[in-house]
PDB file of C-alpha atoms in Angstrom:
ATOM      1  CA  MET A   1       8.620  -3.587 -15.126  1.00 84.00           C
ATOM      2  CA  ILE A   2       7.188  -0.248 -14.176  1.00 87.00           C
ATOM      3  CA  GLU A   3       9.059   2.283 -15.880  1.00 89.00           C
ATOM      4  CA  LYS A   4       7.713  -0.316 -19.858  1.00 90.00           C
ATOM      5  CA  ARG A   5       3.945   0.458 -17.908  1.00 89.00           C
ATOM      6  CA  VAL A   6       4.630   3.932 -17.828  1.00 90.00           C
ATOM      7  CA  ARG A   7       5.449   4.625 -20.666  1.00 88.00           C
ATOM      8  CA  LYS A   8       2.958   2.346 -22.145  1.00 89.00           C
ATOM      9  CA  GLU A   9       0.626   4.714 -20.451  1.00 87.00           C
ATOM     10  CA  MET A  10       2.172   7.937 -21.860  1.00 87.00           C
ATOM     11  CA  ARG A  11       2.673   6.877 -25.348  1.00 86.00           C
ATOM     12  CA  VAL A  12      -0.742   5.018 -25.973  1.00 87.00           C
ATOM     13  CA  ASN A  13      -3.334   7.425 -24.675  1.00 83.00           C
ATOM     14  CA  SER A  14      -0.760  10.417 -26.066  1.00 83.00           C
ATOM     15  CA  LEU A  15      -0.327  12.305 -22.365  1.00 85.00           C
ATOM     16  CA  LEU A  16       2.200  14.380 -23.344  1.00 86.00           C
ATOM     17  CA  SER A  17       2.992  16.429 -26.468  1.00 85.00           C
ATOM     18  CA  LYS A  18       5.710  18.721 -27.849  1.00 89.00           C
ATOM     19  CA  ASN A  19       5.773  22.366 -26.173  1.00 88.00           C
ATOM     20  CA  ASP A  20       3.224  21.055 -22.823  1.00 87.00           C
ATOM     21  CA  ARG A  21       4.236  23.016 -19.897  1.00 88.00           C
ATOM     22  CA  ALA A  22       3.329  20.260 -16.824  1.00 87.00           C
ATOM     23  CA  LEU A  23       3.348  20.503 -13.723  1.00 87.00           C
ATOM     24  CA  ILE A  24       4.683  17.491 -11.344  1.00 86.00           C
ATOM     25  CA  LEU A  25       2.240  17.069  -7.816  1.00 86.00           C
ATOM     26  CA  ASP A  26       4.782  15.127  -5.474  1.00 84.00           C
ATOM     27  CA  ASP A  27       3.322  14.486  -2.220  1.00 82.00           C
ATOM     28  CA  GLY A  28       6.216  13.050  -0.408  1.00 82.00           C
ATOM     29  CA  THR A  29       4.716   9.576  -0.712  1.00 85.00           C
ATOM     30  CA  GLU A  30       6.611   6.408  -3.010  1.00 87.00           C
ATOM     31  CA  LYS A  31       3.769   7.290  -5.907  1.00 88.00           C
ATOM     32  CA  GLY A  32       4.957  11.306  -6.127  1.00 87.00           C
ATOM     33  CA  ALA A  33       8.946   9.956  -5.316  1.00 89.00           C
ATOM     34  CA  VAL A  34       8.405   7.371  -8.379  1.00 91.00           C
ATOM     35  CA  CYS A  35       6.068   9.181 -10.558  1.00 90.00           C
ATOM     36  CA  THR A  36       8.502  11.879 -10.354  1.00 90.00           C
ATOM     37  CA  PHE A  37      11.336   9.775 -10.713  1.00 92.00           C
ATOM     38  CA  LEU A  38      10.346   7.743 -13.686  1.00 91.00           C
ATOM     39  CA  LEU A  39       9.126  11.035 -16.313  1.00 90.00           C
ATOM     40  CA  LYS A  40      11.791  13.133 -15.424  1.00 89.00           C
ATOM     41  CA  LYS A  41      13.437   9.570 -16.915  1.00 91.00           C
ATOM     42  CA  ILE A  42      11.632   8.568 -19.559  1.00 89.00           C
ATOM     43  CA  ILE A  43      10.385  12.435 -21.018  1.00 88.00           C
ATOM     44  CA  LYS A  44      13.517  13.146 -23.185  1.00 86.00           C
ATOM     45  CA  ASP A  45      11.822  16.209 -25.213  1.00 84.00           C
ATOM     46  CA  PRO A  46      13.605  19.498 -24.062  1.00 87.00           C
ATOM     47  CA  THR A  47       9.804  21.050 -25.322  1.00 88.00           C
ATOM     48  CA  ILE A  48       8.045  19.731 -22.711  1.00 87.00           C
ATOM     49  CA  LYS A  49       8.906  21.857 -19.126  1.00 88.00           C
ATOM     50  CA  PHE A  50       8.697  20.418 -15.276  1.00 86.00           C
ATOM     51  CA  VAL A  51       7.792  21.990 -12.235  1.00 84.00           C
ATOM     52  CA  VAL A  52       7.433  20.107  -9.388  1.00 85.00           C
ATOM     53  CA  GLU A  53       5.234  20.867  -6.629  1.00 85.00           C
ATOM     54  CA  LYS A  54       6.026  19.331  -3.238  1.00 82.00           C
ATOM     55  CA  ILE A  55       2.647  18.979  -1.580  1.00 80.00           C
ATOM     56  CA  SER A  56      -0.030  17.378   0.850  1.00 71.00           C
ATOM     57  CA  GLY A  57      -0.908  13.815   0.388  1.00 53.00           C
ATOM     58  CA  HIS A  58      -4.622  14.292   1.148  1.00 48.00           C
ATOM     59  CA  ASN A  59      -5.171  17.046  -1.114  1.00 47.00           C
ATOM     60  CA  ILE A  60      -4.533  15.009  -3.967  1.00 51.00           C
ATOM     61  CA  SER A  61      -5.973  11.546  -2.520  1.00 44.00           C
ATOM     62  CA  GLY A  62      -9.430  14.033  -1.686  1.00 43.00           C
ATOM     63  CA  GLY A  63      -9.725  15.369  -4.457  1.00 44.00           C
ATOM     64  CA  TYR A  64      -9.671  17.287  -7.602  1.00 38.00           C
ATOM     65  CA  GLY A  65     -10.732  20.391  -7.108  1.00 40.00           C
ATOM     66  CA  ARG A  66      -8.717  21.591  -4.018  1.00 43.00           C
ATOM     67  CA  THR A  67      -7.075  25.004  -4.312  1.00 41.00           C
ATOM     68  CA  GLY A  68      -3.867  25.670  -3.032  1.00 49.00           C
ATOM     69  CA  TYR A  69      -2.032  24.252  -5.970  1.00 50.00           C
ATOM     70  CA  GLY A  70       0.504  27.403  -6.505  1.00 53.00           C
ATOM     71  CA  ARG A  71       0.078  28.994  -9.988  1.00 61.00           C
ATOM     72  CA  THR A  72      -1.711  26.360 -12.233  1.00 64.00           C
ATOM     73  CA  SER A  73      -2.623  29.052 -15.403  1.00 70.00           C
ATOM     74  CA  ARG A  74       1.295  28.613 -16.522  1.00 79.00           C
ATOM     75  CA  TYR A  75       0.813  24.781 -16.973  1.00 85.00           C
ATOM     76  CA  ASN A  76      -1.961  23.269 -19.357  1.00 86.00           C
ATOM     77  CA  LYS A  77      -1.158  19.855 -18.121  1.00 86.00           C
ATOM     78  CA  ILE A  78      -1.045  18.174 -14.085  1.00 87.00           C
ATOM     79  CA  ILE A  79       0.425  15.312 -13.274  1.00 88.00           C
ATOM     80  CA  VAL A  80      -0.591  13.378 -10.176  1.00 87.00           C
ATOM     81  CA  PRO A  81       0.969  10.777  -9.122  1.00 87.00           C
ATOM     82  CA  TRP A  82      -1.818   8.152  -8.821  1.00 87.00           C
ATOM     83  CA  THR A  83      -2.107   4.819  -8.427  1.00 88.00           C
ATOM     84  CA  LEU A  84      -4.344   2.479  -9.698  1.00 88.00           C
ATOM     85  CA  ASP A  85      -5.612   1.392  -6.047  1.00 88.00           C
ATOM     86  CA  ASP A  86      -6.328   5.290  -6.008  1.00 86.00           C
ATOM     87  CA  GLU A  87      -8.015   4.980  -9.176  1.00 85.00           C
ATOM     88  CA  ALA A  88      -9.883   1.959  -8.382  1.00 87.00           C
ATOM     89  CA  SER A  89     -10.863   3.092  -4.309  1.00 87.00           C
ATOM     90  CA  TYR A  90     -12.255   5.421  -5.254  1.00 84.00           C
ATOM     91  CA  TYR A  91     -14.407   4.069  -8.818  1.00 84.00           C
ATOM     92  CA  LEU A  92     -16.255   2.334  -6.110  1.00 86.00           C
ATOM     93  CA  LYS A  93     -16.514   4.383  -3.672  1.00 85.00           C
ATOM     94  CA  SER A  94     -18.044   6.803  -5.744  1.00 82.00           C
ATOM     95  CA  MET A  95     -20.242   4.356  -7.357  1.00 82.00           C
ATOM     96  CA  PHE A  96     -21.037   3.115  -3.695  1.00 83.00           C
ATOM     97  CA  GLU A  97     -22.021   6.491  -2.523  1.00 81.00           C
ATOM     98  CA  ASN A  98     -24.011   7.345  -6.273  1.00 76.00           C
ATOM     99  CA  HIS A  99     -21.407  10.460  -7.343  1.00 69.00           C
ATOM    100  CA  LYS A 100     -20.855  10.413 -10.873  1.00 65.00           C
ATOM    101  CA  ASN A 101     -17.120  10.343 -11.534  1.00 55.00           C
ATOM    102  CA  PRO A 102     -14.870  13.275 -11.802  1.00 55.00           C
ATOM    103  CA  LYS A 103     -13.938  14.821 -15.054  1.00 52.00           C
ATOM    104  CA  HIS A 104     -10.626  14.556 -15.024  1.00 50.00           C
ATOM    105  CA  LEU A 105      -9.992  18.107 -14.841  1.00 44.00           C
ATOM    106  CA  LEU A 106      -8.554  19.863 -12.184  1.00 48.00           C
ATOM    107  CA  HIS A 107      -8.764  23.180 -11.860  1.00 49.00           C
ATOM    108  CA  GLY A 108      -9.488  23.875 -15.435  1.00 51.00           C
ATOM    109  CA  LYS A 109      -6.182  22.061 -16.601  1.00 60.00           C
ATOM    110  CA  LYS A 110      -5.977  18.141 -18.013  1.00 80.00           C
ATOM    111  CA  MET A 111      -5.380  15.658 -15.202  1.00 83.00           C
ATOM    112  CA  ILE A 112      -2.490  13.609 -16.888  1.00 86.00           C
ATOM    113  CA  LYS A 113      -2.110  10.042 -14.012  1.00 89.00           C
ATOM    114  CA  PRO A 114       0.871   8.185 -15.401  1.00 91.00           C
ATOM    115  CA  LEU A 115       1.635   5.877 -12.929  1.00 90.00           C
ATOM    116  CA  ILE A 116      -2.194   4.313 -13.383  1.00 89.00           C
ATOM    117  CA  GLY A 117      -1.327   0.846 -14.151  1.00 89.00           C
ATOM    118  CA  VAL A 118       1.010   0.581 -10.771  1.00 90.00           C
ATOM    119  CA  THR A 119      -0.079  -0.825  -7.621  1.00 88.00           C
ATOM    120  CA  ARG A 120       0.644   0.960  -4.248  1.00 87.00           C
ATOM    121  CA  GLU A 121       2.911  -1.602  -3.218  1.00 88.00           C
ATOM    122  CA  GLU A 122       4.731  -1.493  -6.381  1.00 89.00           C
ATOM    123  CA  ALA A 123       5.574   1.871  -6.694  1.00 89.00           C
ATOM    124  CA  ALA A 124       6.965   1.976  -3.007  1.00 89.00           C
ATOM    125  CA  GLU A 125       8.731  -1.923  -3.667  1.00 90.00           C
ATOM    126  CA  PHE A 126      10.410   0.190  -6.624  1.00 91.00           C
ATOM    127  CA  ALA A 127      11.190   3.252  -4.566  1.00 89.00           C
ATOM    128  CA  GLY A 128      12.765   0.796  -2.255  1.00 89.00           C
ATOM    129  CA  ILE A 129      14.752  -0.874  -5.294  1.00 90.00           C
ATOM    130  CA  LYS A 130      15.789   2.243  -6.743  1.00 89.00           C
ATOM    131  CA  ARG A 131      17.351   4.129  -2.949  1.00 90.00           C
ATOM    132  CA  LEU A 132      14.433   7.122  -3.812  1.00 87.00           C
ATOM    133  CA  ARG A 133      13.165   9.677   0.108  1.00 85.00           C
ATOM    134  CA  TYR A 134       9.607   9.156   0.686  1.00 81.00           C
ATOM    135  CA  THR A 135       7.913   9.274   3.710  1.00 78.00           C
ATOM    136  CA  SER A 136       4.636   5.618   2.999  1.00 77.00           C
ATOM    137  CA  SER A 137       1.061   6.404   1.660  1.00 71.00           C
ATOM    138  CA  LYS A 138      -2.096   5.099   3.002  1.00 74.00           C
ATOM    139  CA  PRO A 139      -5.085   4.464   0.888  1.00 73.00           C
ATOM    140  CA  PHE A 140      -7.581   6.334   0.284  1.00 70.00           C
ATOM    141  CA  ASP A 141     -10.711   4.576   1.672  1.00 77.00           C
ATOM    142  CA  MET A 142      -9.459   1.748   3.928  1.00 84.00           C
ATOM    143  CA  ASP A 143     -12.270  -0.706   3.664  1.00 87.00           C
ATOM    144  CA  ILE A 144     -12.917   0.020  -0.339  1.00 88.00           C
ATOM    145  CA  GLN A 145      -9.527  -0.653  -0.024  1.00 88.00           C
ATOM    146  CA  LYS A 146      -9.629  -4.295   2.095  1.00 90.00           C
ATOM    147  CA  MET A 147     -11.966  -4.994   0.197  1.00 91.00           C
ATOM    148  CA  ILE A 148     -10.328  -4.732  -3.033  1.00 91.00           C
ATOM    149  CA  ASP A 149      -7.615  -6.532  -1.855  1.00 90.00           C
ATOM    150  CA  THR A 150      -9.341  -9.455  -0.814  1.00 92.00           C
ATOM    151  CA  MET A 151     -10.907  -9.724  -3.901  1.00 92.00           C
ATOM    152  CA  GLU A 152      -7.805  -9.797  -5.570  1.00 91.00           C
ATOM    153  CA  ALA A 153      -5.886 -11.541  -3.176  1.00 93.00           C
ATOM    154  CA  LYS A 154      -8.771 -14.653  -4.420  1.00 95.00           C
ATOM    155  CA  TYR A 155      -9.170 -13.490  -7.482  1.00 93.00           C
ATOM    156  CA  PRO A 156      -6.370 -12.493  -9.670  1.00 93.00           C
ATOM    157  CA  GLY A 157      -6.478  -9.863 -11.580  1.00 91.00           C
ATOM    158  CA  THR A 158      -9.449  -7.522 -10.745  1.00 90.00           C
ATOM    159  CA  LYS A 159      -7.910  -4.619 -10.318  1.00 90.00           C
ATOM    160  CA  PRO A 160      -6.397  -4.246 -13.820  1.00 89.00           C
ATOM    161  CA  GLY A 161     -10.586  -5.800 -14.510  1.00 91.00           C
ATOM    162  CA  ILE A 162     -11.706  -2.449 -12.383  1.00 88.00           C
ATOM    163  CA  LEU A 163      -9.067   0.234 -14.238  1.00 88.00           C
ATOM    164  CA  LYS A 164     -10.414  -1.359 -17.493  1.00 87.00           C
ATOM    165  CA  ASN A 165     -14.282  -0.738 -16.507  1.00 86.00           C
ATOM    166  CA  ILE A 166     -12.622   2.440 -15.822  1.00 82.00           C
ATOM    167  CA  ARG A 167     -12.036   3.001 -19.752  1.00 82.00           C
ATOM    168  CA  LYS A 168     -14.927   1.906 -20.747  1.00 82.00           C
ATOM    169  CA  SER A 169     -17.493   3.902 -18.899  1.00 77.00           C
ATOM    170  CA  LYS A 170     -15.675   6.773 -20.058  1.00 67.00           C
TER     171      LYS A 170
END
């Protein structure tokens, strides 16, 4: 099911095209492991080149504009392990703090989030089933994540609803 959602996200939004050079940022968490595994399984086009770079997890969650991702000039797309939970938390935090949502660029490159339709729990479960090596991740903002999880428990479909609103507002 997760693979199907990632395939649809890649196809519908035309995230990768022929002759793309993509840098996959792997933070060592279940999200990074699942992202790397699925992209290598899904993308069969030999003209698309992938390079996986291991980084620390907080560099992804904390900000788009941080440095330290190696030589990004060789790549025209940067793939980050960013789930539905991360996107919802980041969006709500920026709304509460009255910040504009940042553009989806990282060092001037297009940022791709193939796991945007997958929750953190689903990614962890998938990684466990496929026996992928990872360390557990922590939510982007624990307070906001608890609030979102409470709303999701009371009103199922809250997380996808937030994502739908994020996409409409862009």
